[in-house]
């Protein structure tokens, strides 16, 4: 490849984030480029989970008064700086799908009757559209898609709320959150930002962008574990304005008064629903505590350097084999490289996985490679590119074992 | 007390469930009468959770193809026999509050327009009413309360669906599920059974009772861990009839096709939402595997024997001190004893906890003592009653340290 291993080692020696790699429990022989889908395990996660298991065993029901009950808000406050929010603006709860439903109900409940449209993005992660459709069927709102690549301004008439991803899950394309938020507000609508592919991948500034509502998950770049709970953000000036429709007892103003009628809590707590799995917050807390030490500007620099390195190593190969590179330019990129081979994409990813190079596959034809600066070295990326080259040039991916489909892709 | 310790030891020797106690990790010096709120830890839970942590560490994203993704249905099938359901009728997902919302939307979506009322029980666990209120605000249905102790038949006009608990969380009173289901269906309405205080506490026969819809939690009598995910049941003849409103990608007919529009899965899977916390299913799986060996008739016999023993040991004391015993007769009882002292209830429970006898307190004035036959011996109950007597007779509960309120009661 065009870049020497000697130069790569030099980059690793100069990397200000290099020490973080030791704070992850990484398996031997794996080059993990799928941290955009499920992050690696922080070294402290196991001890944290074991601690909660011991607490359940020994303290039993008393654990709810020993940090379990208020974990959604405590971890929300740990999460806040990572996304440019402030204390009391973030709660960790449920999953993105459910949190979107809550915000759709909360926002439309404040809208006048001439705004009846909920807009979601075509071509982006489908759960955002699915839940918008479920919401609209129940509430009587109208769901519309914003066609991929179209001008948002032309679709905002009559819109109450639009759900947008800051980073597209397929292409890795980054939206200008400040300009888009301003545009939506200027049209009298609201926007819910889905930060699933941006939180922990690049600096996010919800406050600076004037964003009022956001959701995101913690199991990708934020390393909270498989299916760790999601976050929900409401700007402090937009809290306390009404119900959210998934009104369970943990979101009540006085959950242990056991009153018959629901009265929403006055703060971010109202976005909680019923009882949460205390155990699962432990691993996430171990991770978020580590994240408090991360310099987000350095993270961004390394993220872009890693993805550029991968592309540079493969540029000639992709051209020669007709593999399309969807990856946007650095300033318009999240932290992933997206390649398309509609015929062989699935098999190429399977062949790479067999070599210990783990990326993922999304229909149709999309190979995604995520770059997580906390635990990927420059050499990891260089070696992954070398494997990619070998898989293609040898035709290894054509072996029949790489054509078998798994349930989860 | 009127019953000798010798007689108690004889009962323990004859107990066919006695061996199960060794399969729980119980703390020393604790008499735990709060398994109706958070069950004790199965001995296998830690190993199971550790296994999933290792799987996350070593297999990373591949874990989703190694049992994580289908855990909601796999554990649902393990759960089914415990509540008299069949394979494919139960899914483990989210919490009770959210599962009630799904079923309210699913059922009312099939109703004619002259049935616009959602009825929930007054005096029962409030989250069921709270979420019914949230649902009705959004959907335009009307929420009404069934007043505690009133005749259900008189409140069913115009009702689409009623949410009822099989066992009341305060009094422990057991409803006749078969007769009540028949009554509701005869009025052209549907009933969602909340089994939070019955699943694992007594034999439940959803099929035999003609029940079509149910929800419940797994962290009380079923020992799944703090906030373990809930279950949702739909009778096989009533599946596949439409959307549930919390339509996330895991409930899609083809979640990995990433289609733009939502199409619900044809089976119980449609009641899933977004990504679930894989880790938390491990502890529950360890527990449900153990539950497969439990003889539910023997469980019921012991449950009633334990609660009767507790009451018999305290009968004269309660009368002498004006403590009200709300506990229904054995045939109308779940697996708890409910005592009321509106002035001192909270302090009495705190004084008992200080002695290692853990029950819980619910406003107003309610002391709840749960009887979990798998890990409570007759002697445990006898000793707990002895402590109760000493706390009352000595006036120990009047100490100021027992008056301090915790956040979670």
Short mmCIF file of C-alpha atoms in Angstrom, two decimals, chain A residues 15-161:
data_model
loop_
_atom_site.label_atom_id
_atom_site.label_comp_id
_atom_site.label_asym_id
_atom_site.label_seq_id
_atom_site.Cartn_x
_atom_site.Cartn_y
_atom_site.Cartn_z
CA UNK A 15 -1.57 9.99 18.91
CA UNK A 16 -2.80 11.93 22.00
CA UNK A 17 -5.66 9.42 22.44
CA UNK A 18 -3.46 6.33 22.22
CA UNK A 19 -3.71 5.55 25.94
CA UNK A 20 -7.47 5.02 25.81
CA UNK A 21 -7.03 1.75 23.92
CA UNK A 22 -5.81 0.13 27.13
CA UNK A 23 -9.04 1.05 28.82
CA UNK A 24 -11.03 -1.31 26.64
CA UNK A 25 -11.28 -5.09 26.91
CA UNK A 26 -10.51 -5.92 23.30
CA UNK A 27 -10.36 -9.48 21.98
CA UNK A 28 -7.10 -10.76 20.51
CA UNK A 29 -6.78 -10.86 16.75
CA UNK A 30 -9.74 -8.65 15.99
CA UNK A 31 -9.69 -5.41 14.00
CA UNK A 32 -12.97 -3.89 15.01
CA UNK A 33 -14.48 -1.42 12.55
CA UNK A 34 -18.03 -1.80 13.82
CA UNK A 35 -17.98 0.45 16.85
CA UNK A 36 -20.57 2.52 14.96
CA UNK A 37 -22.96 -0.39 15.53
CA UNK A 38 -21.87 -1.88 18.87
CA UNK A 39 -18.99 -0.30 20.77
CA UNK A 40 -16.25 -2.37 22.41
CA UNK A 41 -16.36 -3.09 26.12
CA UNK A 42 -14.76 -0.61 28.51
CA UNK A 43 -12.38 -2.38 30.86
CA UNK A 44 -14.40 -1.11 33.83
CA UNK A 45 -17.74 -2.47 32.62
CA UNK A 46 -17.44 -5.93 34.11
CA UNK A 47 -16.53 -4.75 37.57
CA UNK A 48 -19.38 -2.25 37.45
CA UNK A 49 -21.94 -4.86 36.45
CA UNK A 50 -20.58 -7.32 39.03
CA UNK A 51 -21.00 -4.59 41.63
CA UNK A 52 -24.66 -4.19 40.79
CA UNK A 53 -25.17 -7.96 40.82
CA UNK A 54 -23.67 -8.03 44.33
CA UNK A 55 -25.89 -5.13 45.31
CA UNK A 56 -28.98 -6.97 44.09
CA UNK A 57 -27.87 -10.11 45.95
CA UNK A 58 -27.00 -8.43 49.25
CA UNK A 59 -29.11 -5.30 49.41
CA UNK A 60 -32.12 -6.62 47.54
CA UNK A 61 -34.93 -4.06 47.39
CA UNK A 62 -32.78 -1.47 49.21
CA UNK A 63 -30.76 -1.05 46.01
CA UNK A 64 -33.47 1.23 44.63
CA UNK A 65 -32.45 3.77 47.27
CA UNK A 66 -28.74 3.20 46.57
CA UNK A 67 -28.41 4.66 43.11
CA UNK A 68 -30.70 2.51 41.02
CA UNK A 69 -33.75 4.74 41.04
CA UNK A 70 -32.02 7.96 40.02
CA UNK A 71 -29.62 6.37 37.51
CA UNK A 72 -31.57 7.78 34.52
CA UNK A 73 -30.92 11.37 35.65
CA UNK A 74 -27.43 10.76 37.12
CA UNK A 75 -26.21 9.18 33.89
CA UNK A 76 -28.04 11.86 31.92
CA UNK A 77 -25.88 14.46 33.65
CA UNK A 78 -22.75 12.44 32.77
CA UNK A 79 -23.97 12.27 29.18
CA UNK A 80 -24.79 15.97 28.84
CA UNK A 81 -21.28 17.38 28.18
CA UNK A 82 -20.67 14.83 25.41
CA UNK A 83 -23.51 16.34 23.39
CA UNK A 84 -23.22 19.97 24.43
CA UNK A 85 -26.15 19.86 26.82
CA UNK A 86 -26.38 21.00 30.43
CA UNK A 87 -27.22 19.23 33.66
CA UNK A 88 -30.92 18.44 33.97
CA UNK A 89 -31.44 18.41 30.21
CA UNK A 90 -30.73 14.74 29.52
CA UNK A 91 -32.26 11.51 30.80
CA UNK A 92 -31.11 7.97 29.99
CA UNK A 93 -34.17 5.80 29.40
CA UNK A 94 -35.81 3.18 27.17
CA UNK A 95 -34.65 3.11 23.52
CA UNK A 96 -34.57 5.62 20.66
CA UNK A 97 -37.83 4.39 19.14
CA UNK A 98 -39.73 4.97 22.37
CA UNK A 99 -38.03 8.27 23.08
CA UNK A 100 -39.02 9.56 19.64
CA UNK A 101 -42.62 8.64 20.36
CA UNK A 102 -42.51 10.57 23.63
CA UNK A 103 -41.11 13.68 21.97
CA UNK A 104 -43.56 13.50 19.04
CA UNK A 105 -46.42 13.48 21.55
CA UNK A 106 -44.87 16.15 23.75
CA UNK A 107 -44.21 18.53 20.85
CA UNK A 108 -47.42 18.05 18.87
CA UNK A 109 -49.38 18.47 22.11
CA UNK A 110 -48.18 22.09 22.07
CA UNK A 111 -48.90 22.72 18.36
CA UNK A 112 -51.81 24.56 16.81
CA UNK A 113 -54.23 22.57 14.66
CA UNK A 114 -52.93 23.89 11.35
CA UNK A 115 -49.70 21.97 11.84
CA UNK A 116 -50.58 18.31 11.47
CA UNK A 117 -47.62 16.88 9.59
CA UNK A 118 -44.81 14.77 11.02
CA UNK A 119 -41.90 14.57 8.62
CA UNK A 120 -39.21 11.91 8.71
CA UNK A 121 -36.24 11.29 6.47
CA UNK A 122 -36.34 8.92 3.57
CA UNK A 123 -33.19 6.84 3.23
CA UNK A 124 -32.20 7.14 6.86
CA UNK A 125 -32.47 4.61 9.66
CA UNK A 126 -36.00 3.28 9.27
CA UNK A 127 -37.09 3.06 12.92
CA UNK A 128 -37.43 6.86 12.98
CA UNK A 129 -39.98 6.65 10.18
CA UNK A 130 -41.66 3.54 11.56
CA UNK A 131 -42.37 5.13 14.92
CA UNK A 132 -43.51 8.37 13.27
CA UNK A 133 -45.99 6.29 11.27
CA UNK A 134 -47.21 4.53 14.42
CA UNK A 135 -47.56 7.86 16.18
CA UNK A 136 -49.53 9.42 13.33
CA UNK A 137 -51.94 6.49 13.00
CA UNK A 138 -52.84 6.88 16.65
CA UNK A 139 -52.88 10.66 16.98
CA UNK A 140 -54.44 11.53 13.62
CA UNK A 141 -51.39 13.41 12.37
CA UNK A 142 -50.17 12.98 8.82
CA UNK A 143 -46.83 11.30 8.20
CA UNK A 144 -44.69 12.33 5.25
CA UNK A 145 -41.21 11.42 4.07
CA UNK A 146 -38.58 13.98 3.21
CA UNK A 147 -37.07 12.39 0.08
CA UNK A 148 -33.35 11.69 0.45
CA UNK A 149 -31.23 14.53 -0.92
CA UNK A 150 -34.10 17.00 -1.25
CA UNK A 151 -34.29 20.54 0.12
CA UNK A 152 -35.82 20.51 3.58
CA UNK A 153 -37.25 24.04 3.23
CA UNK A 154 -39.59 22.89 0.49
CA UNK A 155 -41.19 20.29 2.74
CA UNK A 156 -41.93 22.30 5.87
CA UNK A 157 -45.41 23.64 5.09
CA UNK A 158 -47.86 22.48 7.72
CA UNK A 159 -45.13 20.54 9.49
CA UNK A 160 -45.32 20.31 13.27
CA UNK A 161 -42.12 18.37 13.76
#
